[in-house]
Amino acid sequence: MSISDFTIKYFAKKYKEITDKVLNCYELFKINLLAMGTMV
């Protein structure tokens, strides 16, 4: 396995972790907005 293969795999994994976190935050944000919208 070459260095570049390892680097690509590493960054792909990191990127997926970050996007998962962002999506989770976005989902929570949407839920909060809906909750606020129903309260108003």
JSON list of C-alpha atoms in Angstrom, two decimals:
[
{"chain": "A", "resi": 1, "resn": "MET", "atom": "CA", "xyz": [0.00, 0.00, 0.00]},
{"chain": "A", "resi": 2, "resn": "SER", "atom": "CA", "xyz": [1.46, 3.33, -1.05]},
{"chain": "A", "resi": 3, "resn": "ILE", "atom": "CA", "xyz": [1.46, 6.54, 0.93]},
{"chain": "A", "resi": 4, "resn": "SER", "atom": "CA", "xyz": [-1.09, 8.15, -1.39]},
{"chain": "A", "resi": 5, "resn": "ASP", "atom": "CA", "xyz": [-3.53, 5.23, -0.98]},
{"chain": "A", "resi": 6, "resn": "PHE", "atom": "CA", "xyz": [-3.31, 5.59, 2.78]},
{"chain": "A", "resi": 7, "resn": "THR", "atom": "CA", "xyz": [-3.74, 9.37, 2.60]},
{"chain": "A", "resi": 8, "resn": "ILE", "atom": "CA", "xyz": [-6.79, 9.10, 0.35]},
{"chain": "A", "resi": 9, "resn": "LYS", "atom": "CA", "xyz": [-8.40, 6.50, 2.63]},
{"chain": "A", "resi": 10, "resn": "TYR", "atom": "CA", "xyz": [-7.61, 8.59, 5.70]},
{"chain": "A", "resi": 11, "resn": "PHE", "atom": "CA", "xyz": [-9.08, 11.76, 4.27]},
{"chain": "A", "resi": 12, "resn": "ALA", "atom": "CA", "xyz": [-12.11, 9.93, 2.89]},
{"chain": "A", "resi": 13, "resn": "LYS", "atom": "CA", "xyz": [-12.78, 8.60, 6.39]},
{"chain": "A", "resi": 14, "resn": "LYS", "atom": "CA", "xyz": [-12.28, 12.04, 7.97]},
{"chain": "A", "resi": 15, "resn": "TYR", "atom": "CA", "xyz": [-14.49, 13.66, 5.35]},
{"chain": "A", "resi": 16, "resn": "LYS", "atom": "CA", "xyz": [-17.26, 11.15, 6.00]},
{"chain": "A", "resi": 17, "resn": "GLU", "atom": "CA", "xyz": [-17.04, 11.72, 9.77]},
{"chain": "A", "resi": 18, "resn": "ILE", "atom": "CA", "xyz": [-17.27, 15.48, 9.27]},
{"chain": "A", "resi": 19, "resn": "THR", "atom": "CA", "xyz": [-20.20, 15.28, 6.85]},
{"chain": "A", "resi": 20, "resn": "ASP", "atom": "CA", "xyz": [-22.01, 12.91, 9.23]},
{"chain": "A", "resi": 21, "resn": "LYS", "atom": "CA", "xyz": [-21.53, 15.43, 12.06]},
{"chain": "A", "resi": 22, "resn": "VAL", "atom": "CA", "xyz": [-22.73, 18.30, 9.89]},
{"chain": "A", "resi": 23, "resn": "LEU", "atom": "CA", "xyz": [-25.80, 16.34, 8.79]},
{"chain": "A", "resi": 24, "resn": "ASN", "atom": "CA", "xyz": [-26.60, 15.46, 12.40]},
{"chain": "A", "resi": 25, "resn": "CYS", "atom": "CA", "xyz": [-26.30, 19.12, 13.41]},
{"chain": "A", "resi": 26, "resn": "TYR", "atom": "CA", "xyz": [-28.49, 20.12, 10.48]},
{"chain": "A", "resi": 27, "resn": "GLU", "atom": "CA", "xyz": [-31.16, 17.58, 11.45]},
{"chain": "A", "resi": 28, "resn": "LEU", "atom": "CA", "xyz": [-31.14, 18.87, 15.04]},
{"chain": "A", "resi": 29, "resn": "PHE", "atom": "CA", "xyz": [-31.33, 22.44, 13.76]},
{"chain": "A", "resi": 30, "resn": "LYS", "atom": "CA", "xyz": [-34.35, 21.59, 11.58]},
{"chain": "A", "resi": 31, "resn": "ILE", "atom": "CA", "xyz": [-36.09, 19.88, 14.51]},
{"chain": "A", "resi": 32, "resn": "ASN", "atom": "CA", "xyz": [-35.42, 22.93, 16.71]},
{"chain": "A", "resi": 33, "resn": "LEU", "atom": "CA", "xyz": [-36.79, 25.25, 14.03]},
{"chain": "A", "resi": 34, "resn": "LEU", "atom": "CA", "xyz": [-39.94, 23.13, 13.74]},
{"chain": "A", "resi": 35, "resn": "ALA", "atom": "CA", "xyz": [-40.33, 23.12, 17.52]},
{"chain": "A", "resi": 36, "resn": "MET", "atom": "CA", "xyz": [-39.95, 26.91, 17.66]},
{"chain": "A", "resi": 37, "resn": "GLY", "atom": "CA", "xyz": [-42.34, 27.32, 14.75]},
{"chain": "A", "resi": 38, "resn": "THR", "atom": "CA", "xyz": [-45.06, 25.35, 16.52]},
{"chain": "A", "resi": 39, "resn": "MET", "atom": "CA", "xyz": [-44.56, 27.32, 19.75]},
{"chain": "A", "resi": 40, "resn": "VAL", "atom": "CA", "xyz": [-44.90, 30.73, 18.09]}
]
